[in-house]
Short mmCIF file of C-alpha atoms in Angstrom, two decimals:
data_model
loop_
_atom_site.label_atom_id
_atom_site.label_comp_id
_atom_site.label_asym_id
_atom_site.label_seq_id
_atom_site.Cartn_x
_atom_site.Cartn_y
_atom_site.Cartn_z
CA UNK A 156 127.33 -24.04 -83.39
CA UNK A 157 130.17 -26.27 -84.58
CA UNK A 158 129.72 -29.95 -83.79
CA UNK A 159 132.49 -31.66 -81.82
CA UNK A 160 133.44 -33.84 -84.79
CA UNK A 161 134.40 -30.71 -86.75
CA UNK A 162 136.70 -29.56 -83.93
CA UNK A 163 139.84 -30.87 -82.23
CA UNK A 164 140.58 -34.57 -82.75
CA UNK A 165 143.61 -36.82 -82.31
CA UNK A 166 144.20 -40.21 -83.91
CA UNK A 167 146.51 -43.10 -83.05
CA UNK A 168 147.73 -46.03 -85.12
CA UNK A 169 150.39 -48.74 -84.96
CA UNK A 170 152.16 -51.13 -87.29
CA UNK A 171 153.11 -54.45 -85.73
CA UNK A 172 154.78 -57.84 -86.03
CA UNK A 173 151.39 -59.57 -86.27
CA UNK A 174 147.79 -59.67 -85.07
CA UNK A 175 148.11 -61.32 -81.64
CA UNK A 176 147.72 -58.54 -79.08
CA UNK A 177 149.16 -60.73 -76.31
CA UNK A 178 152.34 -61.75 -78.12
CA UNK A 179 153.06 -59.43 -81.05
CA UNK A 180 155.02 -56.18 -80.88
CA UNK A 181 154.75 -52.61 -82.10
CA UNK A 182 157.27 -51.65 -84.80
CA UNK A 183 155.96 -48.17 -85.56
CA UNK A 184 153.30 -45.82 -84.22
CA UNK A 185 151.91 -42.38 -84.89
CA UNK A 186 149.76 -39.84 -83.10
CA UNK A 187 148.22 -37.10 -85.22
CA UNK A 188 146.28 -34.08 -84.03
CA UNK A 189 144.11 -31.56 -85.85
CA UNK A 190 142.41 -28.58 -84.21
CA UNK A 191 139.66 -28.12 -86.76
CA UNK A 192 138.40 -29.81 -89.91
CA UNK A 193 140.67 -28.89 -92.81
CA UNK A 194 143.35 -27.51 -90.49
CA UNK A 195 147.01 -28.42 -90.29
CA UNK A 196 147.74 -31.94 -89.07
CA UNK A 197 150.51 -32.33 -86.50
CA UNK A 198 152.20 -35.72 -86.58
CA UNK A 199 154.39 -37.51 -84.02
CA UNK A 200 156.02 -40.72 -85.23
CA UNK A 201 157.86 -43.52 -83.46
CA UNK A 202 159.98 -46.31 -84.98
CA UNK A 203 160.74 -49.31 -82.77
CA UNK A 204 163.30 -52.09 -82.83
CA UNK A 205 161.00 -54.71 -81.28
CA UNK A 206 163.78 -57.05 -80.23
CA UNK A 207 162.12 -59.97 -82.01
CA UNK A 208 162.12 -60.99 -85.68
CA UNK A 209 159.54 -59.37 -87.93
CA UNK A 210 157.72 -62.09 -89.90
CA UNK A 211 157.89 -61.72 -93.68
CA UNK A 212 154.10 -61.51 -93.81
CA UNK A 213 154.13 -58.44 -91.57
CA UNK A 214 156.94 -56.83 -93.56
CA UNK A 215 154.92 -57.46 -96.71
CA UNK A 216 152.13 -55.31 -95.26
CA UNK A 217 153.98 -52.34 -93.77
CA UNK A 218 157.37 -52.63 -95.48
CA UNK A 219 159.45 -52.48 -92.29
CA UNK A 220 162.25 -55.04 -92.33
CA UNK A 221 164.37 -56.42 -89.51
CA UNK A 222 167.43 -54.68 -90.93
CA UNK A 223 165.71 -51.31 -91.17
CA UNK A 224 164.30 -51.51 -87.65
CA UNK A 225 167.61 -52.64 -86.16
CA UNK A 226 169.40 -49.74 -87.83
CA UNK A 227 166.83 -47.03 -87.28
CA UNK A 228 164.41 -48.18 -84.58
CA UNK A 229 164.71 -47.32 -80.90
CA UNK A 230 164.46 -49.73 -77.98
CA UNK A 231 160.86 -50.39 -76.94
CA UNK A 232 160.95 -49.28 -73.29
CA UNK A 233 161.51 -45.53 -73.82
CA UNK A 234 159.29 -45.48 -76.89
CA UNK A 235 156.33 -47.07 -75.12
CA UNK A 236 156.74 -44.56 -72.32
CA UNK A 237 156.69 -41.68 -74.81
CA UNK A 238 153.66 -43.03 -76.65
CA UNK A 239 151.66 -43.57 -73.47
CA UNK A 240 152.57 -40.11 -72.14
CA UNK A 241 151.59 -38.51 -75.45
CA UNK A 242 148.21 -40.27 -75.46
CA UNK A 243 147.60 -39.32 -71.83
CA UNK A 244 148.48 -35.68 -72.47
CA UNK A 245 146.18 -35.57 -75.49
CA UNK A 246 143.31 -37.17 -73.57
CA UNK A 247 143.85 -34.74 -70.69
CA UNK A 248 142.96 -31.86 -73.02
CA UNK A 249 139.56 -33.46 -73.64
CA UNK A 250 140.40 -34.16 -77.27
CA UNK A 251 138.56 -37.27 -78.57
CA UNK A 252 140.96 -40.03 -79.65
CA UNK A 253 140.28 -41.74 -82.97
CA UNK A 254 141.49 -45.34 -83.18
CA UNK A 255 140.45 -47.61 -86.02
CA UNK A 256 139.70 -51.05 -84.52
CA UNK A 257 140.60 -49.69 -81.10
CA UNK A 258 140.75 -53.03 -79.21
CA UNK A 259 143.72 -54.04 -81.33
CA UNK A 260 145.97 -50.98 -81.13
CA UNK A 261 145.13 -49.95 -77.57
CA UNK A 262 145.38 -53.48 -76.18
CA UNK A 263 148.69 -54.08 -77.93
CA UNK A 264 150.05 -50.83 -76.49
CA UNK A 265 148.82 -51.83 -73.04
CA UNK A 266 150.62 -55.18 -73.29
CA UNK A 267 153.81 -53.50 -74.50
CA UNK A 268 153.67 -51.20 -71.48
CA UNK A 269 153.28 -54.23 -69.24
CA UNK A 270 156.15 -56.00 -70.99
CA UNK A 271 158.65 -53.12 -71.06
CA UNK A 272 157.52 -50.70 -68.35
CA UNK A 273 155.80 -52.97 -65.78
CA UNK A 274 152.84 -50.60 -66.18
CA UNK A 275 149.62 -50.25 -68.14
CA UNK A 276 147.77 -47.74 -70.29
CA UNK A 277 145.41 -47.07 -67.38
CA UNK A 278 148.42 -46.35 -65.19
CA UNK A 279 149.60 -43.63 -67.56
CA UNK A 280 146.11 -42.16 -67.92
CA UNK A 281 145.89 -41.97 -64.11
CA UNK A 282 142.14 -41.48 -64.10
CA UNK A 283 141.98 -39.26 -67.19
CA UNK A 284 139.13 -40.58 -69.35
CA UNK A 285 139.77 -41.71 -72.90
CA UNK A 286 136.96 -40.65 -75.20
CA UNK A 287 137.65 -43.04 -78.05
CA UNK A 288 135.97 -42.85 -81.44
CA UNK A 289 136.33 -45.99 -83.57
CA UNK A 290 135.23 -45.50 -87.20
CA UNK A 291 134.85 -49.25 -87.69
CA UNK A 292 132.38 -49.57 -84.82
CA UNK A 293 130.52 -46.43 -85.92
CA UNK A 294 130.15 -47.59 -89.52
CA UNK A 295 129.09 -51.13 -88.59
CA UNK A 296 126.36 -49.74 -86.35
CA UNK A 297 125.17 -46.83 -88.47
CA UNK A 298 125.27 -48.60 -91.85
CA UNK A 299 124.95 -52.20 -90.71
CA UNK A 300 123.26 -53.58 -93.82
CA UNK A 301 125.85 -52.33 -96.33
CA UNK A 302 127.61 -55.22 -98.06
CA UNK A 303 131.36 -55.55 -98.23
CA UNK A 304 134.40 -55.46 -96.03
CA UNK A 305 135.11 -52.70 -93.52
CA UNK A 306 138.87 -52.35 -93.50
CA UNK A 307 140.32 -48.84 -93.35
CA UNK A 308 140.91 -48.94 -97.11
CA UNK A 309 137.32 -50.04 -97.77
CA UNK A 310 135.80 -47.44 -95.44
CA UNK A 311 137.90 -44.65 -96.92
CA UNK A 312 136.66 -45.62 -100.37
CA UNK A 313 133.04 -45.72 -99.14
CA UNK A 314 133.26 -42.28 -97.48
CA UNK A 315 135.52 -40.71 -100.14
CA UNK A 316 138.41 -40.13 -97.74
CA UNK A 317 141.94 -39.98 -99.12
CA UNK A 318 144.24 -42.72 -97.81
CA UNK A 319 147.71 -41.88 -99.07
CA UNK A 320 150.20 -44.61 -98.16
CA UNK A 321 148.15 -47.32 -96.46
CA UNK A 322 149.86 -49.30 -93.68
CA UNK A 323 152.04 -46.38 -92.70
CA UNK A 324 151.03 -45.52 -89.13
CA UNK A 325 150.87 -41.75 -89.73
CA UNK A 326 148.95 -42.15 -93.00
CA UNK A 327 146.48 -44.57 -91.44
CA UNK A 328 145.95 -42.37 -88.37
CA UNK A 329 145.35 -39.30 -90.53
CA UNK A 330 142.88 -41.16 -92.73
CA UNK A 331 141.08 -42.54 -89.66
CA UNK A 332 140.69 -39.02 -88.28
CA UNK A 333 139.20 -37.78 -91.56
CA UNK A 334 137.03 -40.89 -91.73
CA UNK A 335 135.44 -40.11 -88.36
CA UNK A 336 134.60 -36.62 -89.57
CA UNK A 337 133.07 -38.08 -92.74
CA UNK A 338 131.03 -40.76 -90.91
CA UNK A 339 129.71 -38.24 -88.40
CA UNK A 340 128.73 -35.82 -91.16
CA UNK A 341 126.87 -38.52 -93.09
CA UNK A 342 124.97 -39.57 -89.97
CA UNK A 343 124.88 -36.19 -88.27
CA UNK A 344 121.16 -36.37 -87.48
CA UNK A 345 121.85 -39.46 -85.37
CA UNK A 346 125.08 -38.28 -83.78
CA UNK A 347 125.07 -34.51 -83.43
CA UNK A 348 123.29 -34.50 -80.07
CA UNK A 349 125.74 -36.99 -78.55
CA UNK A 350 128.80 -35.81 -76.67
CA UNK A 351 132.08 -37.70 -77.21
CA UNK A 352 131.67 -39.25 -73.74
CA UNK A 353 128.17 -40.47 -74.57
CA UNK A 354 129.35 -41.81 -77.90
CA UNK A 355 132.23 -43.63 -76.20
CA UNK A 356 129.80 -45.45 -73.93
CA UNK A 357 127.49 -46.32 -76.81
CA UNK A 358 130.33 -47.73 -78.89
CA UNK A 359 131.17 -50.19 -76.11
CA UNK A 360 127.58 -51.48 -76.31
CA UNK A 361 127.57 -51.49 -80.11
CA UNK A 362 130.87 -53.35 -80.33
CA UNK A 363 129.68 -56.03 -77.89
CA UNK A 364 126.57 -56.58 -80.01
CA UNK A 365 128.69 -56.72 -83.16
CA UNK A 366 130.97 -59.31 -81.53
CA UNK A 367 127.99 -61.49 -80.59
CA UNK A 368 126.66 -61.26 -84.12
CA UNK A 369 130.02 -62.23 -85.60
CA UNK A 370 130.32 -65.18 -83.23
CA UNK A 371 126.87 -66.35 -84.29
CA UNK A 372 127.87 -66.05 -87.94
CA UNK A 373 131.03 -68.10 -87.33
CA UNK A 374 128.99 -70.78 -85.54
CA UNK A 375 126.42 -70.91 -88.33
CA UNK A 376 129.15 -71.26 -90.94
CA UNK A 377 130.65 -74.22 -89.07
CA UNK A 378 133.81 -72.45 -87.91
CA UNK A 379 133.14 -71.51 -84.27
CA UNK A 380 135.40 -68.71 -83.07
CA UNK A 381 135.27 -66.48 -80.02
CA UNK A 382 135.09 -62.74 -80.67
CA UNK A 383 136.09 -60.57 -77.71
CA UNK A 384 133.26 -58.14 -76.88
CA UNK A 385 135.50 -55.76 -74.90
CA UNK A 386 136.02 -52.24 -76.27
CA UNK A 387 138.14 -50.13 -76.48
CA UNK A 388 140.61 -52.25 -74.49
CA UNK A 389 140.62 -55.98 -73.88
CA UNK A 390 141.12 -57.18 -70.30
CA UNK A 391 144.30 -59.01 -69.45
CA UNK A 392 144.21 -62.76 -69.80
CA UNK A 393 144.31 -64.62 -66.47
CA UNK A 394 147.78 -65.78 -65.54
CA UNK A 395 148.50 -69.44 -66.15
CA UNK A 396 148.37 -71.61 -63.04
#
C-alpha cells in the first residue's frame, strides 16, 4: 500500500518585504500540487504590488524590485482572495499542505487577509481542516542532534533534494514538497503509521517544544528572545489599548 507521503501533496510559499508577520507584505506567492511522487507538478503563481516600498535587503534575497512589482504586480486585495480560496479548495480535497516554516507564511497570509479583505485564513477555510506538513519541524524533531542550520537550502542539501532557483516562491514550494517526501522516506518507520491529521497534531507539540528549547538557548547565551510556540498559525496580537 502506498504511503500518504508518496501520494497527493500541495505546497505553498511566499516572498515578502521582510520577516515581521504583523507588518510586512507578500510580494509573490505560489501554490504547487502533485498527485503522486515523480508526477507532473502544477503551479499557480501570484505577483503582488504590495503598496509599500520593498526594502533593498528583501530585493537582494528574492530579486523583486519596486519598479518590477509596480509594473507587473496586481493589487493585494484580489490576490489575497485568490490565494486563500486556492488554499481552501486544496485543503477541501484532503490534500496535505506542505509549508516550510509554516507559522511565517500562513500567519503573514492571515494578516494580509485581515488588512485587505477584513477576513482571515480561518474564515476562508470555513471549518475545512488544514493538514499542514512542515519539513523544518519534522527534521528538527526526527534528526534533532544533527549539527548545522536548517534553512530550506540546507535541508535540501542534507536530503539530496534539488532546489533550482532558491527564493522564487514556486521553486521553494516545489522543493519543500519534495523535501517532505524525502524526510518521510528517511524516517518512514517512525512516520508511516501516522495519518496526515495525526502528524499535524504532533507537529504542533513538537514545534512548541522546539520553541521552548530555542528560548532557553537564547537565555543561556545572554540574548533573551521570545520564540512563539504557536504552529501552524500564530494568534493575532491583542489590540493596543
